[in-house]
XYZ file of N, CA and C in Angstrom:
564
model
N -26.046 -40.203 -14.498
C -24.984 -40.202 -13.528
C -23.918 -41.184 -13.984
N -22.707 -40.936 -13.579
C -21.633 -41.863 -13.879
C -20.572 -41.722 -12.806
N -19.706 -42.712 -12.729
C -18.624 -42.659 -11.757
C -17.400 -43.318 -12.328
N -16.255 -42.920 -11.873
C -15.016 -43.552 -12.292
C -14.025 -43.431 -11.161
N -13.007 -44.270 -11.189
C -12.052 -44.195 -10.095
C -10.732 -44.851 -10.414
N -9.765 -44.604 -9.565
C -8.442 -45.181 -9.691
C -7.908 -45.389 -8.285
N -7.823 -46.657 -7.858
C -7.386 -46.953 -6.494
C -5.878 -46.814 -6.379
N -5.439 -46.276 -5.259
C -4.005 -46.131 -5.006
C -3.776 -46.086 -3.507
N -3.122 -47.109 -2.985
C -2.740 -47.115 -1.583
C -3.907 -47.063 -0.604
N -5.040 -47.703 -0.914
C -6.170 -47.711 -0.003
C -7.011 -46.447 -0.056
N -6.556 -45.458 -0.801
C -7.334 -44.232 -0.977
C -7.681 -44.142 -2.448
N -8.696 -43.420 -2.746
C -9.157 -43.345 -4.119
C -9.476 -41.906 -4.482
N -9.091 -41.552 -5.655
C -9.499 -40.261 -6.203
C -10.445 -40.601 -7.330
N -11.652 -40.123 -7.257
C -12.623 -40.464 -8.276
C -13.524 -39.287 -8.567
N -14.181 -39.379 -9.689
C -15.055 -38.284 -10.110
C -16.445 -38.823 -10.400
N -17.426 -38.037 -10.090
C -18.812 -38.351 -10.411
C -19.345 -37.218 -11.259
N -20.122 -37.564 -12.239
C -20.777 -36.519 -13.018
C -22.270 -36.768 -12.953
N -23.004 -35.743 -12.597
C -24.453 -35.810 -12.508
C -25.004 -34.908 -13.590
N -25.838 -35.455 -14.451
C -26.407 -34.596 -15.467
C -27.835 -35.001 -15.762
N -28.585 -34.026 -16.131
C -29.970 -34.234 -16.512
C -30.329 -33.070 -17.415
N -30.984 -33.368 -18.513
C -31.386 -32.291 -19.402
C -32.576 -31.574 -18.791
N -32.456 -30.285 -18.665
C -33.532 -29.478 -18.101
C -33.670 -28.209 -18.921
N -34.853 -27.702 -18.981
C -35.076 -26.473 -19.729
C -34.913 -25.243 -18.846
N -34.562 -25.456 -17.591
C -34.419 -24.336 -16.669
C -33.122 -23.581 -16.918
N -33.132 -22.309 -16.599
C -31.947 -21.475 -16.745
C -30.878 -21.922 -15.745
N -29.631 -22.033 -16.205
C -28.537 -22.413 -15.311
C -28.270 -21.298 -14.311
N -27.722 -21.685 -13.145
C -27.379 -20.659 -12.168
C -26.224 -19.829 -12.692
N -26.101 -18.653 -12.182
C -25.049 -17.746 -12.626
C -23.687 -18.324 -12.253
N -22.680 -18.172 -13.125
C -21.346 -18.659 -12.781
C -20.852 -18.002 -11.497
N -20.231 -18.812 -10.663
C -19.725 -18.283 -9.406
C -18.337 -17.707 -9.610
N -18.074 -16.636 -8.930
C -16.721 -16.115 -8.956
C -15.906 -16.951 -7.968
N -14.635 -17.087 -8.222
C -13.794 -17.860 -7.330
C -13.545 -17.051 -6.064
N -13.985 -17.594 -4.935
C -13.809 -16.905 -3.668
C -13.662 -17.933 -2.578
N -13.093 -17.512 -1.491
C -12.959 -18.409 -0.352
C -14.308 -18.576 0.328
N -14.510 -19.739 0.890
C -15.733 -20.028 1.617
C -15.827 -19.112 2.824
N -16.957 -18.477 2.988
C -17.146 -17.579 4.123
C -17.432 -18.389 5.379
N -16.692 -18.135 6.450
C -16.931 -18.856 7.695
C -17.332 -17.889 8.805
N -17.779 -16.722 8.410
C -18.195 -15.726 9.393
C -19.707 -15.555 9.350
N -20.246 -15.005 10.418
C -21.683 -14.750 10.492
C -22.068 -13.789 9.365
N -23.162 -14.072 8.676
C -23.581 -13.184 7.590
C -23.785 -11.749 8.071
N -23.444 -10.808 7.241
C -23.601 -9.394 7.566
C -25.025 -8.990 7.201
N -25.913 -9.045 8.163
C -27.317 -8.750 7.929
C -27.733 -7.589 8.841
N -28.729 -6.863 8.414
C -29.274 -5.831 9.284
C -29.982 -6.514 10.445
N -30.266 -5.789 11.501
C -30.904 -6.373 12.681
C -32.228 -7.052 12.324
N -33.076 -6.385 11.531
C -34.388 -6.952 11.194
C -34.238 -8.174 10.291
N -33.291 -8.145 9.339
C -33.078 -9.297 8.455
C -32.531 -10.477 9.252
N -31.609 -10.208 10.169
C -31.049 -11.280 10.986
C -32.129 -11.882 11.889
N -32.976 -11.060 12.445
C -34.064 -11.541 13.286
C -34.991 -12.442 12.490
N -35.278 -12.076 11.244
C -36.139 -12.898 10.387
C -35.487 -14.247 10.098
N -34.184 -14.256 9.825
C -33.474 -15.507 9.566
C -33.473 -16.379 10.811
N -33.213 -15.791 11.967
C -33.182 -16.551 13.209
C -34.551 -17.159 13.516
N -35.624 -16.466 13.135
C -36.974 -16.971 13.388
C -37.249 -18.233 12.584
N -36.663 -18.351 11.382
C -36.901 -19.525 10.563
C -35.800 -20.577 10.692
N -34.750 -20.301 11.454
C -33.653 -21.245 11.629
C -34.109 -22.453 12.441
N -33.746 -23.636 11.967
C -34.041 -24.866 12.701
C -32.867 -25.204 13.600
N -33.147 -25.608 14.812
C -32.111 -26.094 15.712
C -32.216 -27.608 15.747
N -31.118 -28.278 15.468
C -31.086 -29.734 15.399
C -30.140 -30.258 16.464
N -30.635 -31.157 17.281
C -29.849 -31.755 18.360
C -29.191 -33.025 17.838
N -27.884 -32.958 17.632
C -27.127 -34.080 17.087
C -26.964 -35.255 18.021
N -27.435 -35.142 19.256
C -27.333 -36.271 20.196
C -28.525 -37.207 20.072
N -29.543 -36.803 19.307
C -30.737 -37.623 19.156
C -30.463 -38.832 18.265
N -31.305 -39.858 18.401
C -31.126 -41.068 17.599
C -29.814 -41.742 17.936
N -29.078 -42.113 16.919
C -27.789 -42.775 17.157
C -26.687 -41.783 17.500
N -26.954 -40.497 17.345
C -26.015 -39.466 17.771
C -24.704 -39.461 17.018
N -24.752 -39.787 15.717
C -23.536 -39.856 14.922
C -23.517 -38.865 13.771
N -22.665 -39.132 12.808
C -22.436 -38.229 11.689
C -23.561 -38.161 10.674
N -24.428 -39.187 10.627
C -25.511 -39.146 9.647
C -26.431 -37.964 9.897
N -26.596 -37.600 11.152
C -27.415 -36.434 11.489
C -26.806 -35.177 10.856
N -25.497 -35.068 10.877
C -24.799 -33.916 10.289
C -24.991 -33.911 8.779
N -24.708 -35.041 8.127
C -24.779 -35.119 6.663
C -26.195 -34.867 6.152
N -27.167 -35.520 6.755
C -28.559 -35.356 6.315
C -29.053 -33.938 6.568
N -28.720 -33.377 7.710
C -29.145 -32.018 8.037
C -28.582 -31.010 7.050
N -27.312 -31.151 6.718
C -26.685 -30.222 5.779
C -27.303 -30.351 4.392
N -27.478 -31.581 3.907
C -28.050 -31.789 2.574
C -29.470 -31.222 2.492
N -30.285 -31.510 3.497
C -31.664 -31.023 3.484
C -31.736 -29.506 3.662
N -30.807 -28.945 4.412
C -30.753 -27.497 4.566
C -30.492 -26.823 3.224
N -29.568 -27.393 2.444
C -29.250 -26.838 1.130
C -30.470 -26.939 0.209
N -31.086 -28.114 0.162
C -32.219 -28.339 -0.741
C -33.412 -27.451 -0.386
N -33.693 -27.305 0.901
C -34.867 -26.528 1.324
C -34.562 -25.055 1.561
N -33.278 -24.688 1.493
C -32.850 -23.302 1.729
C -33.223 -22.836 3.135
N -33.111 -23.739 4.104
C -33.450 -23.442 5.490
C -32.188 -23.352 6.332
N -31.934 -22.233 6.992
C -30.762 -22.134 7.869
C -30.920 -23.077 9.062
N -29.794 -23.638 9.512
C -29.834 -24.571 10.638
C -28.744 -24.264 11.661
N -29.022 -24.665 12.881
C -28.031 -24.658 13.945
C -27.928 -26.110 14.405
N -26.757 -26.701 14.258
C -26.506 -28.062 14.731
C -25.834 -27.972 16.091
N -26.425 -28.626 17.085
C -25.855 -28.648 18.432
C -25.561 -30.084 18.832
N -24.656 -30.261 19.773
C -24.297 -31.599 20.277
C -23.904 -32.543 19.145
N -23.066 -32.048 18.246
C -22.665 -32.809 17.065
C -21.946 -34.091 17.475
N -22.452 -35.209 16.992
C -21.897 -36.541 17.232
C -21.727 -36.821 18.724
N -22.671 -36.331 19.524
C -22.591 -36.491 20.978
C -22.727 -37.947 21.413
N -23.255 -38.796 20.566
C -23.404 -40.210 20.897
C -22.155 -41.030 20.626
N -21.076 -40.393 20.253
C -19.824 -41.081 19.932
C -18.785 -40.848 21.024
N -17.868 -41.808 21.183
C -16.814 -41.621 22.198
C -15.985 -40.352 21.970
N -15.708 -40.037 20.701
C -15.000 -38.794 20.363
C -15.995 -37.918 19.610
N -16.700 -37.063 20.343
C -17.753 -36.249 19.737
C -17.166 -35.107 18.918
N -18.043 -34.374 18.258
C -17.620 -33.244 17.434
C -17.303 -33.670 16.011
N -16.963 -32.689 15.187
C -16.673 -32.941 13.780
C -15.300 -33.577 13.595
N -15.248 -34.698 12.889
C -13.973 -35.284 12.460
C -13.732 -34.783 11.041
N -12.598 -35.160 10.461
C -12.232 -34.650 9.130
C -13.311 -34.893 8.074
N -13.856 -36.110 8.014
C -14.846 -36.406 6.980
C -16.129 -35.604 7.191
N -16.488 -35.341 8.442
C -17.687 -34.549 8.723
C -17.444 -33.079 8.370
N -16.271 -32.586 8.725
C -15.923 -31.206 8.405
C -15.873 -31.005 6.891
N -15.331 -31.985 6.168
C -15.302 -31.907 4.708
C -16.718 -31.884 4.149
N -17.605 -32.696 4.720
C -19.010 -32.718 4.280
C -19.685 -31.378 4.502
N -19.465 -30.789 5.667
C -20.065 -29.495 6.011
C -19.556 -28.411 5.064
N -18.268 -28.382 4.842
C -17.689 -27.384 3.934
C -18.130 -27.615 2.495
N -18.269 -28.884 2.099
C -18.733 -29.204 0.747
C -20.157 -28.710 0.535
N -21.011 -28.901 1.522
C -22.400 -28.419 1.419
C -22.413 -26.908 1.239
N -21.593 -26.208 2.001
C -21.518 -24.748 1.883
C -20.971 -24.337 0.518
N -20.014 -25.077 0.021
C -19.385 -24.753 -1.262
C -20.367 -24.860 -2.424
N -21.194 -25.890 -2.443
C -22.075 -26.104 -3.600
C -23.241 -25.111 -3.647
N -23.431 -24.363 -2.576
C -24.531 -23.389 -2.595
C -24.076 -21.984 -2.214
N -22.784 -21.792 -2.036
C -22.303 -20.473 -1.627
C -22.806 -20.102 -0.245
N -23.011 -21.117 0.591
C -23.534 -20.899 1.933
C -22.489 -20.356 2.894
N -22.953 -19.984 4.069
C -22.071 -19.426 5.082
C -22.103 -20.297 6.327
N -20.922 -20.600 6.856
C -20.760 -21.425 8.051
C -20.256 -20.577 9.211
N -20.758 -20.859 10.388
C -20.280 -20.212 11.604
C -19.941 -21.326 12.584
N -18.712 -21.351 13.070
C -18.316 -22.313 14.091
C -17.889 -23.667 13.589
N -17.761 -23.858 12.289
C -17.376 -25.164 11.753
C -15.860 -25.318 11.789
N -15.383 -26.250 12.579
C -13.969 -26.538 12.676
C -13.785 -27.951 13.197
N -12.578 -28.445 13.124
C -12.275 -29.782 13.607
C -12.647 -29.882 15.089
N -13.393 -30.898 15.447
C -13.868 -31.186 16.806
C -14.976 -30.246 17.290
N -15.495 -29.381 16.422
C -16.577 -28.470 16.820
C -17.812 -29.277 17.207
N -18.501 -28.848 18.245
C -19.712 -29.537 18.685
C -20.973 -28.747 18.334
N -20.790 -27.565 17.735
C -21.937 -26.743 17.343
C -21.552 -25.901 16.139
N -22.497 -25.693 15.228
C -22.272 -24.825 14.080
C -23.589 -24.252 13.610
N -23.501 -23.172 12.844
C -24.657 -22.579 12.182
C -24.361 -22.584 10.692
N -25.416 -22.800 9.903
C -25.272 -22.852 8.449
C -26.392 -22.051 7.805
N -25.988 -21.129 6.916
C -26.920 -20.298 6.169
C -26.745 -20.650 4.694
N -27.639 -21.493 4.145
C -27.451 -21.942 2.759
C -27.753 -20.854 1.742
N -27.116 -20.971 0.589
C -27.391 -20.095 -0.551
C -28.034 -20.918 -1.649
N -27.992 -20.404 -2.865
C -28.591 -21.079 -4.013
C -27.674 -22.197 -4.506
N -28.239 -23.352 -4.756
C -27.469 -24.487 -5.284
C -26.950 -24.108 -6.660
N -25.675 -24.376 -6.883
C -25.063 -24.031 -8.160
C -24.299 -25.225 -8.710
N -24.706 -25.691 -9.882
C -23.995 -26.780 -10.538
C -22.596 -26.297 -10.907
N -21.669 -27.226 -11.005
C -20.314 -26.840 -11.378
C -19.342 -27.989 -11.220
N -18.070 -27.648 -11.213
C -16.999 -28.622 -11.013
C -16.482 -28.425 -9.597
N -16.495 -29.505 -8.810
C -16.099 -29.421 -7.413
C -15.066 -30.488 -7.089
N -14.186 -30.156 -6.163
C -13.150 -31.078 -5.707
C -13.099 -30.988 -4.185
N -13.341 -32.129 -3.527
C -13.329 -32.175 -2.071
C -12.385 -33.272 -1.615
N -11.464 -32.936 -0.739
C -10.508 -33.897 -0.202
C -10.672 -33.975 1.308
N -10.875 -35.192 1.806
C -11.030 -35.392 3.240
C -9.707 -35.084 3.950
N -8.589 -35.335 3.290
C -7.287 -35.061 3.892
C -6.810 -36.164 4.806
N -7.511 -37.286 4.794
C -7.131 -38.455 5.584
C -7.817 -39.648 4.924
N -7.794 -40.785 5.587
C -8.487 -41.961 5.054
C -9.965 -41.942 5.423
N -10.459 -40.822 5.971
C -11.884 -40.686 6.272
C -12.708 -40.916 5.016
N -13.923 -41.361 5.178
C -14.756 -41.807 4.065
C -15.168 -40.696 3.097
N -14.768 -40.885 1.835
C -15.208 -39.989 0.771
C -16.664 -40.274 0.411
N -17.105 -41.504 0.607
C -18.489 -41.874 0.294
C -19.475 -41.122 1.185
N -19.078 -40.837 2.411
C -19.958 -40.096 3.311
C -20.034 -38.624 2.911
N -18.984 -38.098 2.310
C -19.035 -36.739 1.763
C -20.015 -36.724 0.585
N -19.968 -37.772 -0.231
C -20.886 -37.877 -1.363
C -22.338 -37.872 -0.890
N -22.617 -38.516 0.242
C -23.979 -38.520 0.783
C -24.486 -37.108 1.065
N -23.588 -36.200 1.360
C -23.984 -34.824 1.671
C -24.241 -34.008 0.416
N -23.421 -34.133 -0.608
C -23.547 -33.272 -1.787
C -24.423 -33.854 -2.888
N -24.611 -35.161 -2.912
C -25.394 -35.775 -3.987
C -26.847 -35.290 -4.034
N -27.606 -35.356 -2.930
C -29.009 -34.903 -3.035
C -29.166 -33.461 -3.527
N -28.418 -32.502 -2.980
C -28.584 -31.134 -3.495
C -28.177 -30.983 -4.964
N -27.063 -31.597 -5.364
C -26.611 -31.439 -6.746
C -27.556 -32.089 -7.744
N -28.292 -33.105 -7.314
C -29.278 -33.710 -8.208
C -30.458 -32.774 -8.465
N -30.618 -31.756 -7.629
C -31.689 -30.782 -7.843
C -31.197 -29.531 -8.568
N -29.897 -29.470 -8.871
C -29.336 -28.302 -9.566
C -29.894 -28.233 -10.984
N -29.795 -27.082 -11.574
C -30.374 -26.848 -12.898
C -29.466 -27.258 -14.048
N -28.273 -27.742 -13.752
C -27.329 -28.168 -14.789
C -26.492 -29.299 -14.216
N -25.622 -29.855 -15.033
C -24.803 -30.977 -14.583
C -23.639 -30.498 -13.724
N -23.144 -31.403 -12.897
C -22.004 -31.128 -12.026
C -21.006 -32.259 -12.126
N -19.764 -31.950 -11.864
C -18.720 -32.955 -11.737
C -18.121 -32.795 -10.351
N -18.042 -33.902 -9.620
C -17.517 -33.874 -8.259
C -16.346 -34.836 -8.182
N -15.201 -34.341 -7.761
C -14.030 -35.169 -7.525
C -13.859 -35.265 -6.015
N -13.800 -36.499 -5.512
C -13.658 -36.735 -4.080
C -12.364 -37.495 -3.813
N -11.666 -37.109 -2.767
C -10.462 -37.830 -2.340
C -10.628 -38.222 -0.887
N -10.353 -39.490 -0.610
C -10.461 -39.980 0.752
C -10.602 -41.487 0.756
N -10.983 -42.035 1.896
C -11.142 -43.475 2.026
C -12.333 -43.990 1.240
N -12.229 -45.232 0.789
C -13.272 -45.812 -0.047
C -13.936 -47.041 0.563
N -13.274 -47.674 1.506
C -13.803 -48.895 2.123
C -13.639 -48.772 3.631
N -14.401 -47.859 4.208
C -14.298 -47.567 5.633
C -15.359 -48.331 6.417
N -15.028 -48.624 7.655
C -15.987 -49.259 8.537
C -17.159 -48.306 8.758
N -18.365 -48.812 8.778
C -19.597 -48.068 9.015
C -19.941 -47.084 7.904
N -19.402 -47.282 6.720
C -19.713 -46.419 5.579
C -19.918 -47.298 4.344
N -20.773 -46.873 3.405
C -20.943 -47.673 2.192
C -19.643 -47.690 1.395
N -19.201 -48.883 0.942
C -17.961 -48.939 0.155
C -18.148 -48.373 -1.248
N -17.064 -47.958 -1.839
C -17.068 -47.381 -3.179
C -17.755 -48.300 -4.175
N -17.461 -49.597 -4.142
C -18.025 -50.544 -5.106
C -19.546 -50.550 -5.046
N -20.096 -50.497 -3.846
C -21.550 -50.460 -3.660
C -22.138 -49.191 -4.257
N -21.518 -48.061 -3.980
C -22.014 -46.774 -4.462
C -21.936 -46.721 -5.987
N -20.859 -47.239 -6.558
C -20.678 -47.235 -8.006
C -21.788 -48.004 -8.707
N -22.213 -49.118 -8.114
C -23.221 -49.986 -8.751
C -24.650 -49.631 -8.341
N -24.818 -48.671 -7.459
C -26.162 -48.319 -6.990
C -26.875 -47.416 -7.968
């Protein structure tokens, strides 16, 4: 693993490369397509089977914050288990998905070709149907000073299990309150 960065105006654009030599076959190259945000087109019996194995996660449990979202998405990708997140960030004064959480959710879907239903700014519920993890070059921008390090928490575990190396470019805040700072992550 490696990291690099260039600070500018309190925001940072940086890249991480994760690589490990493996004898496994690389995933098939992905065609460039927009992220699907609609319910998967499944037959009734296939959809029923997916719904039977879908986990429902109550985001109001524990501290009721964004870590539940990030961890749930990362583990869903790694285990290939569809999830329904409800009461997203219900333990916070401003509940629902903020920009950094929405970026994390979309990033998780992007790295596996997954499908999202209901994911939008301030959404309090979403469904996620993960696909196969695919190594590659990715670029995720929070679009605000929201923490880029928290987006990294979502994509790092799944990409470390990919069959080839990946490069991830993240844009966003680097030294946010309640988030690990860039310097800490770089040296970890």
